[in-house]
CSV table of C-alpha atoms and ligand atoms in Angstrom, one decimal:
chain,number,residue,atom,x,y,z
A,1,MET,CA,-4.8,-91.9,-30.1
A,2,ARG,CA,-4.0,-90.7,-33.6
A,3,VAL,CA,-0.6,-89.2,-34.4
A,4,ASP,CA,0.4,-87.5,-37.6
A,5,LEU,CA,4.1,-87.1,-38.0
A,6,LEU,CA,5.5,-84.6,-40.5
A,7,THR,CA,9.1,-85.1,-41.5
A,8,LEU,CA,11.6,-84.7,-44.3
A,9,PHE,CA,13.1,-88.1,-43.3
A,10,PRO,CA,10.3,-90.7,-43.0
A,11,GLU,CA,12.8,-93.5,-42.9
A,12,ALA,CA,14.3,-92.1,-39.7
A,13,VAL,CA,11.1,-92.6,-37.8
A,14,ARG,CA,9.8,-95.9,-39.2
A,15,GLY,CA,12.1,-98.3,-37.3
A,16,PRO,CA,11.1,-97.4,-33.8
A,17,LEU,CA,7.5,-97.7,-34.7
A,18,GLU,CA,8.0,-101.3,-35.7
A,19,ALA,CA,9.5,-102.4,-32.4
A,20,SER,CA,8.5,-103.1,-28.9
A,21,ILE,CA,5.8,-101.1,-27.1
A,22,LEU,CA,5.0,-98.7,-30.0
A,23,ARG,CA,4.5,-101.6,-32.3
A,24,ARG,CA,2.3,-103.3,-29.8
A,25,ALA,CA,0.2,-100.2,-29.2
A,26,VAL,CA,-0.3,-99.9,-33.0
A,27,GLY,CA,-1.2,-103.6,-33.2
A,28,LYS,CA,-3.8,-103.3,-30.4
A,29,GLY,CA,-5.4,-100.3,-32.2
A,30,LEU,CA,-4.6,-98.0,-29.4
A,31,LEU,CA,-2.2,-95.9,-31.5
A,32,GLU,CA,-2.5,-95.0,-35.1
A,33,VAL,CA,0.6,-93.2,-36.6
A,34,ARG,CA,0.6,-91.6,-40.1
A,35,ILE,CA,3.9,-90.5,-41.4
A,36,TRP,CA,3.8,-87.5,-43.8
A,37,ASP,CA,6.8,-86.9,-46.1
A,38,LEU,CA,7.2,-83.2,-46.3
A,39,ARG,CA,9.0,-83.6,-49.6
A,40,SER,CA,5.8,-84.7,-51.2
A,41,PHE,CA,4.5,-81.2,-50.4
A,42,GLY,CA,7.6,-79.6,-51.8
A,43,LEU,CA,7.5,-76.9,-54.6
A,44,GLY,CA,7.8,-77.6,-58.3
A,45,ARG,CA,9.1,-80.6,-60.1
A,46,HIS,CA,12.1,-80.9,-57.7
A,47,ARG,CA,9.8,-80.9,-54.7
A,48,ILE,CA,11.9,-78.1,-53.1
A,49,THR,CA,11.3,-77.8,-49.3
A,50,ASP,CA,14.1,-75.4,-48.2
A,51,ASP,CA,15.7,-72.2,-49.3
A,52,THR,CA,18.3,-69.7,-48.4
A,53,PRO,CA,17.5,-67.2,-45.6
A,54,PHE,CA,16.5,-63.6,-46.4
A,55,GLY,CA,19.1,-61.3,-45.1
A,56,GLY,CA,21.9,-63.6,-46.1
A,57,GLY,CA,24.0,-65.9,-44.0
A,58,GLY,CA,24.7,-69.5,-44.7
A,59,GLY,CA,22.6,-72.6,-44.6
A,60,MET,CA,19.1,-73.5,-45.8
A,61,VAL,CA,15.8,-73.0,-44.0
A,62,LEU,CA,12.6,-75.0,-44.3
A,63,ARG,CA,10.0,-73.1,-46.3
A,64,PRO,CA,6.6,-72.6,-44.8
A,65,GLU,CA,4.5,-74.0,-47.7
A,66,PRO,CA,5.2,-77.8,-47.3
A,67,VAL,CA,4.4,-77.7,-43.6
A,68,TYR,CA,1.2,-75.6,-44.0
A,69,GLU,CA,0.0,-77.8,-46.9
A,70,ALA,CA,0.7,-81.0,-45.0
A,71,VAL,CA,-1.3,-79.6,-42.1
A,72,ASP,CA,-4.1,-78.7,-44.5
A,73,ALA,CA,-4.1,-82.3,-45.8
A,74,ILE,CA,-4.3,-83.6,-42.3
A,75,THR,CA,-7.2,-81.2,-41.5
A,76,ARG,CA,-9.1,-82.4,-44.6
A,77,GLN,CA,-8.8,-86.0,-43.2
A,78,GLY,CA,-10.8,-84.9,-40.2
A,79,GLY,CA,-9.7,-82.7,-37.3
A,80,ARG,CA,-6.5,-80.8,-36.8
A,81,GLY,CA,-5.3,-82.2,-33.5
A,82,ARG,CA,-2.8,-80.6,-31.2
A,83,ILE,CA,0.2,-79.4,-33.2
A,84,LEU,CA,3.6,-79.8,-31.6
A,85,LEU,CA,6.7,-78.3,-33.2
A,86,PHE,CA,10.1,-79.6,-32.1
A,87,THR,CA,12.9,-77.1,-31.4
A,88,PRO,CA,15.5,-76.5,-28.8
A,89,GLN,CA,13.7,-73.2,-28.1
A,90,GLY,CA,10.6,-75.0,-27.0
A,91,ARG,CA,9.3,-75.7,-23.5
A,92,PRO,CA,11.3,-78.5,-21.8
A,93,PHE,CA,9.4,-81.8,-22.1
A,94,ASP,CA,8.8,-83.7,-18.9
A,95,GLN,CA,6.6,-86.4,-17.4
A,96,VAL,CA,3.9,-83.9,-16.6
A,97,ALA,CA,3.7,-82.9,-20.2
A,98,ALA,CA,3.7,-86.5,-21.3
A,99,ARG,CA,0.7,-87.2,-19.1
A,100,ARG,CA,-1.1,-84.1,-20.4
A,101,LEU,CA,-0.5,-85.1,-24.0
A,102,SER,CA,-1.5,-88.7,-23.4
A,103,ARG,CA,-5.1,-87.5,-22.8
A,104,ARG,CA,-5.3,-86.0,-26.3
A,105,GLU,CA,-7.1,-87.8,-29.1
A,106,HIS,CA,-5.0,-86.5,-31.9
A,107,LEU,CA,-1.4,-85.1,-32.0
A,108,VAL,CA,0.4,-83.6,-35.0
A,109,LEU,CA,4.2,-83.8,-34.6
A,110,VAL,CA,6.2,-81.4,-36.8
A,111,CYS,CA,9.9,-82.2,-37.1
A,112,GLY,CA,12.1,-79.2,-37.6
A,113,HIS,CA,14.9,-78.9,-40.1
A,114,TYR,CA,18.6,-79.2,-39.0
A,115,GLU,CA,19.4,-75.7,-40.2
A,116,GLY,CA,16.2,-74.1,-39.0
A,117,PHE,CA,12.8,-73.3,-40.3
A,118,ASP,CA,10.9,-70.2,-41.5
A,119,GLU,CA,9.5,-68.3,-38.5
A,120,ARG,CA,6.0,-68.4,-39.9
A,121,ILE,CA,5.9,-72.2,-39.2
A,122,ARG,CA,5.7,-71.3,-35.5
A,123,ALA,CA,2.3,-69.7,-36.1
A,124,LEU,CA,0.9,-73.2,-36.9
A,125,ALA,CA,2.1,-74.7,-33.6
A,126,ASP,CA,0.0,-75.1,-30.4
A,127,GLU,CA,3.2,-75.9,-28.5
A,128,GLU,CA,6.9,-75.8,-29.2
A,129,VAL,CA,8.7,-78.6,-27.4
A,130,SER,CA,12.3,-79.1,-26.5
A,131,ILE,CA,13.6,-82.5,-25.2
A,132,GLY,CA,16.7,-81.0,-23.6
A,133,ASP,CA,19.4,-78.4,-23.7
A,134,TYR,CA,21.3,-79.7,-26.7
A,135,VAL,CA,21.0,-79.4,-30.4
A,136,LEU,CA,20.0,-82.4,-32.5
A,137,THR,CA,20.1,-82.6,-36.3
A,138,GLY,CA,16.4,-82.5,-36.6
A,139,GLY,CA,13.1,-83.0,-34.9
A,140,GLU,CA,12.8,-86.7,-35.7
A,141,LEU,CA,14.4,-88.1,-32.5
A,142,PRO,CA,12.5,-85.6,-30.3
A,143,ALA,CA,9.2,-86.6,-31.9
A,144,LEU,CA,10.0,-90.2,-31.2
A,145,VAL,CA,11.0,-89.5,-27.6
A,146,VAL,CA,7.7,-87.6,-27.1
A,147,LEU,CA,5.7,-90.3,-28.9
A,148,ASP,CA,7.3,-93.0,-26.8
A,149,ALA,CA,6.7,-91.2,-23.4
A,150,VAL,CA,3.1,-90.4,-24.3
A,151,THR,CA,2.2,-93.8,-25.8
A,152,ARG,CA,3.2,-95.8,-22.7
A,153,LEU,CA,0.7,-93.6,-20.7
A,154,VAL,CA,-2.2,-94.3,-23.1
A,155,PRO,CA,-4.6,-96.6,-21.1
A,156,GLY,CA,-4.1,-100.3,-22.2
A,157,VAL,CA,-0.7,-99.9,-23.7
A,158,ILE,CA,1.2,-101.2,-20.6
A,159,GLY,CA,-0.1,-102.1,-17.2
A,160,PRO,CA,-1.2,-99.2,-15.0
A,161,ALA,CA,1.4,-100.2,-12.3
A,162,ALA,CA,4.2,-100.0,-14.9
A,163,ALA,CA,3.0,-96.7,-16.4
A,164,GLU,CA,2.7,-95.1,-12.9
A,165,ASP,CA,6.4,-95.5,-12.1
A,166,SER,CA,7.7,-93.4,-9.3
A,167,PHE,CA,9.0,-90.7,-11.6
A,168,ALA,CA,5.3,-89.8,-12.3
A,169,GLU,CA,5.4,-88.8,-8.7
A,170,GLY,CA,8.6,-86.8,-9.0
A,171,ILE,CA,11.1,-89.2,-7.4
A,172,LEU,CA,13.4,-91.8,-8.9
A,173,GLU,CA,12.8,-95.5,-9.0
A,174,TRP,CA,14.0,-97.9,-6.3
A,175,PRO,CA,16.6,-100.6,-7.1
A,176,GLN,CA,15.1,-103.8,-8.6
A,177,TYR,CA,16.5,-107.3,-8.5
A,178,THR,CA,15.6,-110.7,-10.0
A,179,ARG,CA,17.2,-114.1,-9.9
A,180,PRO,CA,19.9,-115.2,-9.1
A,181,ARG,CA,20.1,-114.4,-5.4
A,182,GLU,CA,23.8,-113.8,-5.7
A,183,TYR,CA,25.8,-113.0,-8.8
A,184,ARG,CA,29.5,-112.4,-8.9
A,185,GLY,CA,29.6,-111.6,-5.2
A,186,MET,CA,26.7,-109.2,-5.4
A,187,ALA,CA,23.8,-110.4,-3.2
A,188,VAL,CA,20.1,-109.4,-3.4
A,189,PRO,CA,19.2,-107.4,-0.3
A,190,GLU,CA,17.9,-109.8,2.3
A,191,VAL,CA,14.7,-107.7,2.9
A,192,LEU,CA,13.5,-108.4,-0.6
A,193,LEU,CA,13.6,-112.2,0.1
A,194,SER,CA,11.9,-111.9,3.4
A,195,GLY,CA,8.3,-111.9,2.2
A,196,ASP,CA,7.5,-109.1,4.7
A,197,HIS,CA,5.6,-106.7,2.5
A,198,GLY,CA,5.6,-103.9,5.1
A,199,ARG,CA,9.4,-104.0,5.4
A,200,ILE,CA,9.8,-104.3,1.6
A,201,ARG,CA,7.6,-101.3,1.0
A,202,LEU,CA,9.5,-99.1,3.5
A,203,TRP,CA,12.9,-100.3,2.1
A,204,ARG,CA,11.9,-99.5,-1.5
A,205,ARG,CA,10.6,-96.1,-0.5
A,206,ARG,CA,13.8,-95.4,1.5
A,207,GLU,CA,16.1,-96.4,-1.4
A,208,ALA,CA,14.0,-94.4,-3.9
A,209,LEU,CA,14.4,-91.3,-1.6
A,210,ARG,CA,18.1,-92.0,-1.1
A,211,ARG,CA,18.8,-92.3,-4.8
A,212,THR,CA,16.8,-89.1,-5.5
A,213,ALA,CA,18.6,-87.2,-2.8
A,214,GLU,CA,22.0,-88.3,-4.1
A,215,ARG,CA,21.3,-87.9,-7.8
A,216,ARG,CA,18.5,-85.4,-8.2
A,217,PRO,CA,18.3,-83.3,-5.1
A,218,ASP,CA,16.4,-80.7,-7.3
A,219,LEU,CA,13.4,-83.1,-7.5
A,220,LEU,CA,13.2,-83.2,-3.7
A,221,GLU,CA,13.5,-79.4,-3.2
A,222,SER,CA,10.5,-78.7,-5.3
A,223,ARG,CA,8.1,-80.9,-3.4
A,224,GLU,CA,6.7,-81.3,0.1
A,225,LEU,CA,7.6,-84.6,1.8
A,226,ASN,CA,5.2,-86.3,4.2
A,227,ALA,CA,6.2,-87.4,7.7
A,228,GLU,CA,7.1,-90.9,6.7
A,229,ASP,CA,9.2,-89.8,3.8
A,230,ARG,CA,11.1,-87.3,6.0
A,231,LYS,CA,11.8,-90.1,8.5
A,232,LEU,CA,13.0,-92.5,5.8
A,233,LEU,CA,15.2,-89.8,4.3
A,234,GLN,CA,16.8,-89.2,7.7
A,235,GLU,CA,17.5,-92.9,8.0
A,236,THR,CA,19.5,-92.8,4.8
A,237,GLN,CA,21.7,-90.2,6.3
A,238,ARG,CA,22.4,-92.4,9.3
A,239,ARG,CA,23.0,-95.7,7.5
A,240,PRO,CA,25.0,-95.8,4.3
B,301,ADE,N1,15.5,-80.1,-32.6
B,301,ADE,C1,16.9,-80.0,-32.5
B,301,ADE,N2,17.3,-80.1,-31.2
B,301,ADE,C2,16.1,-80.3,-30.5
B,301,ADE,C3,15.8,-80.5,-29.1
B,301,ADE,N3,16.8,-80.6,-28.2
B,301,ADE,N4,14.5,-80.6,-28.7
B,301,ADE,C4,13.6,-80.6,-29.6
B,301,ADE,N5,13.8,-80.4,-30.9
B,301,ADE,C5,15.0,-80.3,-31.4
């Protein structure tokens, strides 16, 4: 997958690309990220990228030219890709969107400006994306969030079992334990040590459902449970 990331703050996005899974994906040639400094498309000797809003009011607004010209430069390098614009007014990002975007060959991530951007920039975007109902200082963190969630779904980046965690299916993860068997009085549930794979599977499913019902009942309301899940969920109401 190729990703072009347009930002006024290239240094804000470099760090996460040099660590962990993103770095590994780049190393394996599964992900290629190009960072474009919008300032280099700025106007005049001072490389101006923002200006005061028409109609008055405070603050500065990102001008359209740097973004359009950066997209032109990307297009000249071959293909335009799917252009995402980050804004709290966008469509809420979720695992379904991550999976859909992970099937794209080429994404262009446009980071907004902390005081807003010229409305004409929206015309460039195929999608406007929000990562939640709060306001950040810019689109850099949202772009990294989306890039991270999408990259881990690109085949070969992590194992298919890890990529397909239960959230992909719309419920929360079950509790996980590793050594030691007991730590500061907290013991690993006996069933996980039993070697009985049938019992372990049912326990995990039951705990995943219990956790989802307790913490995110909205996730259960929007889906149809099969007979086994309904029974397991009932069991969680009987036994604490
Ligand atoms: N830019 C500022 N806040 C944002 C958010 N919550 N999602 C996407 N882009 C943003």
